Tab-separated table of C-alpha atoms and ligand atoms in Angstrom:
chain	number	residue	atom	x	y	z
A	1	UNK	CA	55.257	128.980	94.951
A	2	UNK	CA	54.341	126.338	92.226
A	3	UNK	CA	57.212	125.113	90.128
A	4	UNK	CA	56.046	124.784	86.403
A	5	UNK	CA	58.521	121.573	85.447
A	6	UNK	CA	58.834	118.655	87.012
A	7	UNK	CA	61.725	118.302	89.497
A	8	UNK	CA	62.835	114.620	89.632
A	9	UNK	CA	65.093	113.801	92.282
A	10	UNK	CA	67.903	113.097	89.770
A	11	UNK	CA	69.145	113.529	86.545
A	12	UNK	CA	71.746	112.266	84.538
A	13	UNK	CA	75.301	114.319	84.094
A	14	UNK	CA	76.354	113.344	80.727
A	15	UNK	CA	79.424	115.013	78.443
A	16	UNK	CA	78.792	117.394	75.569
A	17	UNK	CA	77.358	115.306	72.666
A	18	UNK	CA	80.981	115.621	70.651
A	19	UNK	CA	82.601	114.798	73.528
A	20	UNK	CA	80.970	111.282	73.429
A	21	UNK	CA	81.179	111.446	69.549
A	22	UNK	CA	84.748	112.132	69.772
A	23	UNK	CA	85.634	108.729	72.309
A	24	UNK	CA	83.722	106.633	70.181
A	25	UNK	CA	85.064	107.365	66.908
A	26	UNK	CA	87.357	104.730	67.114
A	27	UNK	CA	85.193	101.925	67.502
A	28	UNK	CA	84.280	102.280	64.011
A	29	UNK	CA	88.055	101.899	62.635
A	30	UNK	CA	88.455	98.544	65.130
A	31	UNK	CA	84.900	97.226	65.532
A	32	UNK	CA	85.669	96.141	68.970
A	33	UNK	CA	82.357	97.040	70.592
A	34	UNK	CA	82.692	94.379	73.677
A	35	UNK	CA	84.404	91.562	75.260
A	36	UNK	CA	87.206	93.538	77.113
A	37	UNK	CA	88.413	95.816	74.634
A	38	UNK	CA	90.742	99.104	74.307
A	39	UNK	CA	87.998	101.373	76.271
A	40	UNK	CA	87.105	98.838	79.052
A	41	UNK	CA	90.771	98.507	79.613
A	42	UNK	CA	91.810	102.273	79.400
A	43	UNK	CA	88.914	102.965	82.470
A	44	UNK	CA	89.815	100.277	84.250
A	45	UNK	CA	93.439	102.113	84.453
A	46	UNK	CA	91.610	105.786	84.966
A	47	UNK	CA	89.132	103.983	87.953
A	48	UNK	CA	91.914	102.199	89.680
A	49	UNK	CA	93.389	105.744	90.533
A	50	UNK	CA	90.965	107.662	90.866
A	51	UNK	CA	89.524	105.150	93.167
A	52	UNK	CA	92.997	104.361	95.429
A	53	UNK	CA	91.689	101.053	94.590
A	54	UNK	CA	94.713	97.934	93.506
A	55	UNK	CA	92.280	95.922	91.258
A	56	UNK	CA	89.415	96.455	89.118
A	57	UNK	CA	86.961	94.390	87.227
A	58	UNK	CA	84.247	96.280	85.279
A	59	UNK	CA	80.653	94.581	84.813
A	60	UNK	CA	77.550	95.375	82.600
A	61	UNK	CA	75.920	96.792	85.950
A	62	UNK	CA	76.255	96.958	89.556
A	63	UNK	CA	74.028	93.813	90.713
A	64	UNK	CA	75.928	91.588	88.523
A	65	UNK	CA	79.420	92.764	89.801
A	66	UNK	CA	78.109	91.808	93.110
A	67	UNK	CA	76.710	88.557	91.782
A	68	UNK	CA	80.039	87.796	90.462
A	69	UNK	CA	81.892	88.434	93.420
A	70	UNK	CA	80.035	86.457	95.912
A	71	UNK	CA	80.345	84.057	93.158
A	72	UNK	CA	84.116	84.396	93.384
A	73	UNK	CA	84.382	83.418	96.828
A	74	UNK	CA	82.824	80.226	96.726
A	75	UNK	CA	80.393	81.475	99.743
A	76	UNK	CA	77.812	78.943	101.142
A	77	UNK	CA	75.776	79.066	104.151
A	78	UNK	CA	74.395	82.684	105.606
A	79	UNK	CA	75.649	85.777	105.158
A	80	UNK	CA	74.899	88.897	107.196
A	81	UNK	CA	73.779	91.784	105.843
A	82	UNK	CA	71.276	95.165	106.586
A	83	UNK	CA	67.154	95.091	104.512
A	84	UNK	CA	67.319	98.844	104.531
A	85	UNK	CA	69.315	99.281	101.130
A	86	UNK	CA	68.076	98.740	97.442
A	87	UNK	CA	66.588	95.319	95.785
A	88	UNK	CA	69.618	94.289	94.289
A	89	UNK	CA	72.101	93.632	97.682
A	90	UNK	CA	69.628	91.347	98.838
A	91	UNK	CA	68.766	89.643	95.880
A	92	UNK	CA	72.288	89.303	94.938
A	93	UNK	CA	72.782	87.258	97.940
A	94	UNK	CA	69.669	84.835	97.496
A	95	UNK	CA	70.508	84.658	94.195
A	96	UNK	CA	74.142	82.843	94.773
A	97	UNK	CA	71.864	80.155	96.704
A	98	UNK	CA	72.868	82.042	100.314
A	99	UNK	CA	70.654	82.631	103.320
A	100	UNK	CA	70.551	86.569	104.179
A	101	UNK	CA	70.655	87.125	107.773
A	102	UNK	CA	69.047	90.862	108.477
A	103	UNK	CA	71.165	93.446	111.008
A	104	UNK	CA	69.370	96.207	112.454
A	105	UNK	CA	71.113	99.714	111.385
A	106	UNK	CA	72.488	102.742	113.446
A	107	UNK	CA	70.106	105.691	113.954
A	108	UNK	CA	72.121	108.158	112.705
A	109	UNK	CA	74.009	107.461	109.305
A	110	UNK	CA	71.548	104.053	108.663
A	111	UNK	CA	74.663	101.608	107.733
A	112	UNK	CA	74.992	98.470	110.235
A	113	UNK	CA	74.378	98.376	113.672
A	114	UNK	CA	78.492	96.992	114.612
A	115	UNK	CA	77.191	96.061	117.755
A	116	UNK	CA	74.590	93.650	116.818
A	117	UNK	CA	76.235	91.724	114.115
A	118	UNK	CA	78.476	89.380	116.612
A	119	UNK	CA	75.186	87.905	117.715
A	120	UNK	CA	73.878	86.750	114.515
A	121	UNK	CA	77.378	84.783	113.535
A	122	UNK	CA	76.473	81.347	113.239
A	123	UNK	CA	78.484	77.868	112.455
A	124	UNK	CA	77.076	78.766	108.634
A	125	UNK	CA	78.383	82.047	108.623
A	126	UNK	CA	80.504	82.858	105.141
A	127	UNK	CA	80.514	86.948	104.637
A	128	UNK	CA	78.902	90.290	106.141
A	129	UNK	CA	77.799	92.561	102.903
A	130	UNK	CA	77.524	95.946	104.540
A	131	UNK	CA	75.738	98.887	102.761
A	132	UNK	CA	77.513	102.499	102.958
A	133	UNK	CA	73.952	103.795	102.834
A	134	UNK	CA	73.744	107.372	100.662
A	135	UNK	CA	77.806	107.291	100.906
A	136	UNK	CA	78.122	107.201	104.588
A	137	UNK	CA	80.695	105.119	105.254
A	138	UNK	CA	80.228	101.886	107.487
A	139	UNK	CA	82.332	101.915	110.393
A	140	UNK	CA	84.764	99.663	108.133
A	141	UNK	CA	87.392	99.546	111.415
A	142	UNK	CA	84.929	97.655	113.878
A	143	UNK	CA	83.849	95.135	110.461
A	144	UNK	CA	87.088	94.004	109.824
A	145	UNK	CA	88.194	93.180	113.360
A	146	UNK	CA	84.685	90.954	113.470
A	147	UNK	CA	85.745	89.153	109.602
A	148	UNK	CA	89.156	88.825	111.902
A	149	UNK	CA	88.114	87.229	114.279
A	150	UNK	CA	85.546	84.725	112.754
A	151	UNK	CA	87.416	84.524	109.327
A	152	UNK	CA	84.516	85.508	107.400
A	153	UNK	CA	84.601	87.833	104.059
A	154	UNK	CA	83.617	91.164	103.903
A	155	UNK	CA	82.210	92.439	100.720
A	156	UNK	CA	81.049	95.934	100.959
A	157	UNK	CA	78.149	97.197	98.500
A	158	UNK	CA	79.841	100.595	97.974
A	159	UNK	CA	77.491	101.488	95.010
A	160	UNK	CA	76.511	104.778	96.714
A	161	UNK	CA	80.199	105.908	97.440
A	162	UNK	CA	81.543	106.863	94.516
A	163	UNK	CA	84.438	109.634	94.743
A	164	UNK	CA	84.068	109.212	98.604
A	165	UNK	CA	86.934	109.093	100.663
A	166	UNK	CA	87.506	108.372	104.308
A	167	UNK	CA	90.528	109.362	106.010
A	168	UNK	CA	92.158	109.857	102.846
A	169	UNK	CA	91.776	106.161	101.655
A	170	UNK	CA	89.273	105.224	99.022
A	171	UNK	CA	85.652	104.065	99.891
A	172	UNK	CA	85.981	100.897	97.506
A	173	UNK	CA	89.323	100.034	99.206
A	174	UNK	CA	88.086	98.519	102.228
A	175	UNK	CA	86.917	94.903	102.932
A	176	UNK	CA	87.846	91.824	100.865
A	177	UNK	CA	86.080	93.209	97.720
A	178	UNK	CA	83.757	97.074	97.362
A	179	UNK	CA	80.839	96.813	94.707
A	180	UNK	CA	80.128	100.060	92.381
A	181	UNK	CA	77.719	100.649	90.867
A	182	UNK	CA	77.681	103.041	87.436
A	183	UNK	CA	73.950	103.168	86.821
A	184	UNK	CA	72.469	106.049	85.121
A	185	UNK	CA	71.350	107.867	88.213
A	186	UNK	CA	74.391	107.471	90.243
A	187	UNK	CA	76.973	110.077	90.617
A	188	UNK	CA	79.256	108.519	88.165
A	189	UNK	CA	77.916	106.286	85.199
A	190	UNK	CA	78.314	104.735	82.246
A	191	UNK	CA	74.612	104.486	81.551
A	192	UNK	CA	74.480	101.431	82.925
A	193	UNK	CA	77.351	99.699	84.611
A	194	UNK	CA	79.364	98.789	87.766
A	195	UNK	CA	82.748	97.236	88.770
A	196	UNK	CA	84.157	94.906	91.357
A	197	UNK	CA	87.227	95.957	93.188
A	198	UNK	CA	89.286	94.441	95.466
A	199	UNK	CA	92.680	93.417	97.604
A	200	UNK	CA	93.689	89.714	96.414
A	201	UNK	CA	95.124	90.046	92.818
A	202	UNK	CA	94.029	86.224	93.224
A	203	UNK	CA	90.627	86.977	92.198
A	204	UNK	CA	91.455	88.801	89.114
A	205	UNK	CA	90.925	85.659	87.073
A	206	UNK	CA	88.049	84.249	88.354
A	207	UNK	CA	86.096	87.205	88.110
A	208	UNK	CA	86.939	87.828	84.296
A	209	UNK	CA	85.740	84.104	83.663
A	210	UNK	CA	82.479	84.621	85.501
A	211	UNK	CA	81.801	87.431	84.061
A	212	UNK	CA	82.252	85.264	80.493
A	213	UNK	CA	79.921	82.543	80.959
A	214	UNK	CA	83.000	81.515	82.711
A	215	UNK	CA	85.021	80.627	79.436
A	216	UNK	CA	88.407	80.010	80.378
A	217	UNK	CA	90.052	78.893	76.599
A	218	UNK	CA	88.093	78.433	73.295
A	219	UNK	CA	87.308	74.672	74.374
A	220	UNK	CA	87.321	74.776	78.547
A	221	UNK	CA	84.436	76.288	80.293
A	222	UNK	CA	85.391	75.559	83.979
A	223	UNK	CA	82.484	77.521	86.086
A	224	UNK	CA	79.264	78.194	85.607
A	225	UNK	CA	79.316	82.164	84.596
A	226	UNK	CA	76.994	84.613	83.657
A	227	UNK	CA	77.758	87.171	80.963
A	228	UNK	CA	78.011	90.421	83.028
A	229	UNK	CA	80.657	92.323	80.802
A	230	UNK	CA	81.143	96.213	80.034
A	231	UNK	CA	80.741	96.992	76.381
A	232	UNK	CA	82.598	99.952	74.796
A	233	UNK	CA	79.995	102.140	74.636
A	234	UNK	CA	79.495	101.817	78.075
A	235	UNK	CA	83.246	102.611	78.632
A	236	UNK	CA	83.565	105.256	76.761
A	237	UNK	CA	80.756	107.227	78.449
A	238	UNK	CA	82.411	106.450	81.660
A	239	UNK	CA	86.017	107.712	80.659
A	240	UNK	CA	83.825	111.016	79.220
A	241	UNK	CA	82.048	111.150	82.714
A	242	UNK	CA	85.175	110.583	84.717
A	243	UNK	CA	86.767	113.970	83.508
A	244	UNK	CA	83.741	116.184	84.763
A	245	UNK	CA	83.684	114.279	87.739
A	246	UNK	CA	85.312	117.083	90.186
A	247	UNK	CA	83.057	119.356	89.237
A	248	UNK	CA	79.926	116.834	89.474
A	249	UNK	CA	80.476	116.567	92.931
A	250	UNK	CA	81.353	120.141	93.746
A	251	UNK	CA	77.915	120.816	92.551
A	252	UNK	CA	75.870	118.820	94.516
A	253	UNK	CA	78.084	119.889	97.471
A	254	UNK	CA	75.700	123.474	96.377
A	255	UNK	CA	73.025	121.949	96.043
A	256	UNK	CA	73.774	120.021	99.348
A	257	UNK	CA	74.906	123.196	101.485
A	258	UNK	CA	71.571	124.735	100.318
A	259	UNK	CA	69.618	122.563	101.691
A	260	UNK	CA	71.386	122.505	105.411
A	261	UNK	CA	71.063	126.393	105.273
A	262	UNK	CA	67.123	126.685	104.788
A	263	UNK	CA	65.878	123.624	106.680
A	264	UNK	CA	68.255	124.531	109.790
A	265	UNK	CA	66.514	124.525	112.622
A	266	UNK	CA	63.563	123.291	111.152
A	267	UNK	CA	61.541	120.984	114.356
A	268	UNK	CA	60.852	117.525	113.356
A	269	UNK	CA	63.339	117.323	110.338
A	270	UNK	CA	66.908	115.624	110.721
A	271	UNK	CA	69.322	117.051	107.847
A	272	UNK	CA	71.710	114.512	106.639
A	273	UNK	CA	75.561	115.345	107.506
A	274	UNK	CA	78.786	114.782	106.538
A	275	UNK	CA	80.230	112.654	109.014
A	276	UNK	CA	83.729	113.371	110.119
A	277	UNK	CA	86.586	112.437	108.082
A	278	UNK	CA	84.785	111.250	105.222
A	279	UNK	CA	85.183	113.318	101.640
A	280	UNK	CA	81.711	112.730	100.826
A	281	UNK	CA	80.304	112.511	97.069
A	282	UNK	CA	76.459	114.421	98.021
A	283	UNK	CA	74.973	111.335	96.096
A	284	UNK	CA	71.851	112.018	98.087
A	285	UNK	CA	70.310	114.147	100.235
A	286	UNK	CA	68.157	112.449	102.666
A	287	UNK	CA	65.594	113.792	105.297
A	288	UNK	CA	64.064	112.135	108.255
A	289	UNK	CA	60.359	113.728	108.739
A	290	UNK	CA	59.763	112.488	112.807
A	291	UNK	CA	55.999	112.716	112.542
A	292	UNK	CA	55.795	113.519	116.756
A	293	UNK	CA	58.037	116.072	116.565
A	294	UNK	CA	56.782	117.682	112.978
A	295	UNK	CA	52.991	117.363	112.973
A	296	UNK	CA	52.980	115.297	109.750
A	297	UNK	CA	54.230	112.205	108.075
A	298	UNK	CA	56.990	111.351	105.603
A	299	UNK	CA	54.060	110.448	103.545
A	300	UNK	CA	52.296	114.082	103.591
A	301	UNK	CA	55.756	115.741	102.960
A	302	UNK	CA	55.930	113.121	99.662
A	303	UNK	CA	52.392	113.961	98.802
A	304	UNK	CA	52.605	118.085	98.893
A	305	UNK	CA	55.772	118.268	97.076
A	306	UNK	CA	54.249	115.612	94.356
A	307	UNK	CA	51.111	118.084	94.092
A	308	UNK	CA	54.019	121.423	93.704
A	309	UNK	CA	55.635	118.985	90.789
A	310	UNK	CA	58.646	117.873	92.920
A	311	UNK	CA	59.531	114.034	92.719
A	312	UNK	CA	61.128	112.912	95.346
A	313	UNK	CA	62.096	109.198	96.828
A	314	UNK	CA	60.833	107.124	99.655
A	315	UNK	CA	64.022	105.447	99.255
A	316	UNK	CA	64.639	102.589	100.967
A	317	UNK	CA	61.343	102.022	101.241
A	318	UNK	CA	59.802	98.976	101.925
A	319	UNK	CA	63.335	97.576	103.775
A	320	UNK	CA	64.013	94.002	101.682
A	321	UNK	CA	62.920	91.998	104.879
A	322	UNK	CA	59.354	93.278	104.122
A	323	UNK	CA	59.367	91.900	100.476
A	324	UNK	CA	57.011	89.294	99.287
A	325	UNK	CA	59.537	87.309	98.444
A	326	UNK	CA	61.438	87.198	101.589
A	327	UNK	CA	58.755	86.176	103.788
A	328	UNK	CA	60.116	83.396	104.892
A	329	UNK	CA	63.393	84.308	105.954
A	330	UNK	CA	62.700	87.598	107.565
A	331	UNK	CA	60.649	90.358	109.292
A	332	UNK	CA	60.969	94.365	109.664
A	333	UNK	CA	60.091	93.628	113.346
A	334	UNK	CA	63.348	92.190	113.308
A	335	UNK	CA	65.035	95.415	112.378
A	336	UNK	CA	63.345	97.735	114.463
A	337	UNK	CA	65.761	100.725	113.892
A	338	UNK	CA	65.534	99.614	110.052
A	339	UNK	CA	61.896	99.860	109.975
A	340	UNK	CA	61.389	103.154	111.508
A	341	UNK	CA	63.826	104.783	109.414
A	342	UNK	CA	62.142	103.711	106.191
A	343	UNK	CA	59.082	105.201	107.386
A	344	UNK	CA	60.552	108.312	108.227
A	345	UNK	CA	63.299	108.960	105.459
A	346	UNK	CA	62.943	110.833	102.166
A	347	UNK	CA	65.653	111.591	99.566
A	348	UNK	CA	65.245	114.905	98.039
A	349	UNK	CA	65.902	116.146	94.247
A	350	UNK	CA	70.033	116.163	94.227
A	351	UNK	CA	72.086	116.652	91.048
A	352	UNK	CA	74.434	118.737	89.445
A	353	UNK	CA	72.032	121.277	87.209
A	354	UNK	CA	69.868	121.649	90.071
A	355	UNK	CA	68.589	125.330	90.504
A	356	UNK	CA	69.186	126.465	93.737
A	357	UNK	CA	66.263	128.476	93.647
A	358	UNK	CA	64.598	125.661	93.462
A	359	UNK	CA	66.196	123.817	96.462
A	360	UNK	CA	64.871	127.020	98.522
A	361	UNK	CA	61.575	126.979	97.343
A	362	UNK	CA	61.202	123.182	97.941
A	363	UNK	CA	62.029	123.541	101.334
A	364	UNK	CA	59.804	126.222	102.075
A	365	UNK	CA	56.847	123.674	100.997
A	366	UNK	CA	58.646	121.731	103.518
A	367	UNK	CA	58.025	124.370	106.126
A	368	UNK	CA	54.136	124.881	105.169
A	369	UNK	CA	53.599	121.089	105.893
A	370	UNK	CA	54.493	122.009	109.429
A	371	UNK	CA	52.197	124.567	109.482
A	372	UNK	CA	49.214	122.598	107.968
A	373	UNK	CA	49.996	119.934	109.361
B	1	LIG	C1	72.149	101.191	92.390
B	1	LIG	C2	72.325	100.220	93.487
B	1	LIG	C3	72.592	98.850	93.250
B	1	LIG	C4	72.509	98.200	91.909
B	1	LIG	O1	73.292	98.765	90.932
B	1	LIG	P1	72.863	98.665	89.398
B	1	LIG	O2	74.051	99.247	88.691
B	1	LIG	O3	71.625	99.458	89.209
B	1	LIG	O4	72.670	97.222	89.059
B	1	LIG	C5	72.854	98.048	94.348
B	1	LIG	N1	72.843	98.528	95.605
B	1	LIG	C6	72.574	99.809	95.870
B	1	LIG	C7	72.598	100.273	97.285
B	1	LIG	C8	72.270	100.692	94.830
B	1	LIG	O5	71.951	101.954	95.104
C-alpha cells in the first residue's frame, strides 16, 4: 500500500533533450533570443490553428496576457467575475485599477452561476472575466447574450482549456478576447508563458505595444506598457511541446478514465465529468469529498494521501474573496456555492507519465478514509 516516491499532482511533459537542442540551434547563427523573433512568430502561426483561434498575441506568462488585455480595452469601473479560480484572475483585474465584483458558481462544473450575474450589472459595469474552471467550459451561449445586451466585454480566462473544444469550435474562440496560459504545469507550456487571443484584428496593435513598454517607434512611447513578451527559448519549447500534444492529452484521458472506473460508486465522492459536447483536455482531475455523505473531510483525504507520499491540491482553495487583500471588497459568504466547493474539492495527481497503478492504489487510500473515517 505505501508508494516509495513522491507522487506530485503534476509534472512537466517536456520533448527529448535533442529535440529542444535541435529548435534552438538556430538562435546561435541569428542571436535573436527575444523581442518578437522567428520562433515567437512561427508558434504564433502553429497556435492560431491548432487553437481555431483568428488572432494571437504571445506573452512572457499567462497573468500578464490578461493584464494586457484588460489593458487593451480601456476598462474602468467594475467588472464581474467568479473568487473560486487562481490568484492571478483576480489580481489581474485589481491590478488594471478595476473593482472585482464576485459571482457565485454552479454546483456542478464550478464556472459562473449565468443566472446570478444580471443582478450584479451596475451603471459601472465594463467586462465579465469568466473562469472555464479545470477546462469546463462556461456556458459561453447565455454570457454573450448578457455582454449583448448591456454592451459589456467578455474576456474569458481560458488558461485551463487548452486543446479543449466545444461543439467543434475552439475554447479560446469565444468572448471578445480567451487568456492562455503556458505555465510549466499546464497541459501545454513553454516553461513559462501564455497568449492573448481574440476576434477584433483591431487589437492586434495595441496589445504588441503593451506588451513593449508600449513603444510604438524608436522615439514615441504612446501608453504606458509593461514588458510581458515571449522570448525564443520560450517559443521554441512550445513549438517542441505542440507536436506531442495529441498524445499528451490522450494520456491523461488514461489516467482520467482510471480514476472514474475505481472511485465509481464510491458514497460521498463526486467524480469530475466530461460535460457534453466539450473535447476536453483532462488538465485536472478534481474530487468533491461531501464530508455528510463520506464520514470525513477534504482535509483528512489531503492528510492520508500526504502521509502514503501522494501530493495532491486543495485547489482553489482559499476562493480570492477570502484573501487578505481583498477584504474590503468582498466576502466568501457572498459566494455561498463558491465557498462550499473550496472546502470540499481536491485535484488529484494528473499527467501524462502517470502510472496507472498508481492511480488505483491512490484511490483505494481513498476508500480506507471512508472506512476510518
Ligand atoms: C495558471 C493560471 C493563471 C496564470 O497563468 P500563469 O501563466 O501562471 O501566469 C491564471 N488563471 C488560472 C485559472 C490559472 O490556472
Amino acid at each position: 500500500m505505501e508508494i516509495q516516491r513522491r507522487i506530485n499532482v503534476t509534472q512537466s511533459s517536456m520533448p527529448s533533450f535533442e529535440e529542444y537542442v535541435e529548435e534552438i540551434r538556430s538562435l546561435w547563427e541569428t542571436r535573436w533570443l527575444t523581442n518578437m523573433g522567428a520562433k515567437h512568430k512561427k508558434l504564433e502561426e502553429e497556435l492560431c490553428k491548432y487553437l481555431q483561434v483568428p488572432h494571437i498575441s504571445l506573452m512572457v506568462n499567462g497573468h500578464m496576457a490578461l493584464e494586457m488585455v484588460l489593458q487593451a480595452f480601456n476598462l474602468s469601473g467594475e467588472v464581474i467575475t467568479t473568487p473560486f479560480t487562481f490568484a492571478s484572475t483576480t489580481h489581474a483585474i485589481v491590478r488594471n485599477g478595476l473593482v472585482p465584483i464576485f459571482c457565485d458558481i454552479r454546483d456542478d462544473d464550478y464556472t459562473i452561476d449565468v443566472s446570478k450575474i444580471e443582478s450584479l450589472i451596475s451603471e459601472r459595469t465594463s467586462a465579465i472575466v469568466p473562469v472555464h474552471v479545470y477546462g469546463n467550459m462556461c456556458d459561453v451561449e447565455a454570457i454573450d447574450r448578457i455582454a449583448e445586451k448591456y454592451n459589456i466585454k467578455v474576456v474569458y480566462d481560458a488558461a485551463h482549456t487548452f486543446g479543449v473544444t466545444y461543439k467543434g469550435k475552439g475554447a479560446a474562440s469565444f468572448g471578445d478576447a480567451s487568456m492562455l496560459s503556458f505555465h510549466a504545469t499546464k497541459v501545454f507550456h513553454t516553461i513559462e508563458g501564455g497568449a492573448v487571443c481574440f476576434k477584433d484584428e483591431d487589437l492586434e496593435k495595441p496589445l504588441y505595444y503593451l506588451k513593449n513598454f508600449g513603444i510604438q517607434g524608436p522615439e514615441v512611447v504612446k501608453d504606458v506598457g509593461a514588458n510581458a513578451k515571449m522570448s525564443e527559448f520560450q517559443a521554441a519549447m512550445g513549438l517542441c511541446n505542440l507536436r506531442h500534444i495529441a498524445e499528451e492529452i490522450e494520456k491523461r484521458r488514461h489516467v482520467a478514465e482510471a480514476y472514474q472506473e475505481n472511485l465509481d460508486g464510491l458514497k460521498g465522492i463526486v467524480v469530475w465529468k466530461k460535460q457534453a459536447e466539450v473535447e476536453a483536455n483532462y488538465a485536472y482531475f478534481p474530487i468533491r469529498v461531501v464530508p455528510e455523505n463520506f464520514g470525513c473531510t477534504r482535509d483528512d483525504v489531503f492528510e492520508r494521501l500526504a502521509e502514503i507520499g501522494v501530493n495532491t491540491r486543495k485547489y482553489f482553495y482559499p476562493l480570492t474573496n477570502a484573501f487578505d487583500c481583498y477584504m474590503d471588497i468582498g466576502s466568501p459568504a457572498d459566494t455561498p456555492v463558491a465557498y462550499r466547493v473550496s472546502k470540499e474539492i481536491l485535484c488529484l495527481p494528473i499527467y501524462a507519465g502517470l502510472d496507472l497503478e498508481d492511480v488505483r492504489r491512490i484511490c483505494n487510500c481513498i476508500r480506507e478514509c471512508q472506512r476510518i473515517g
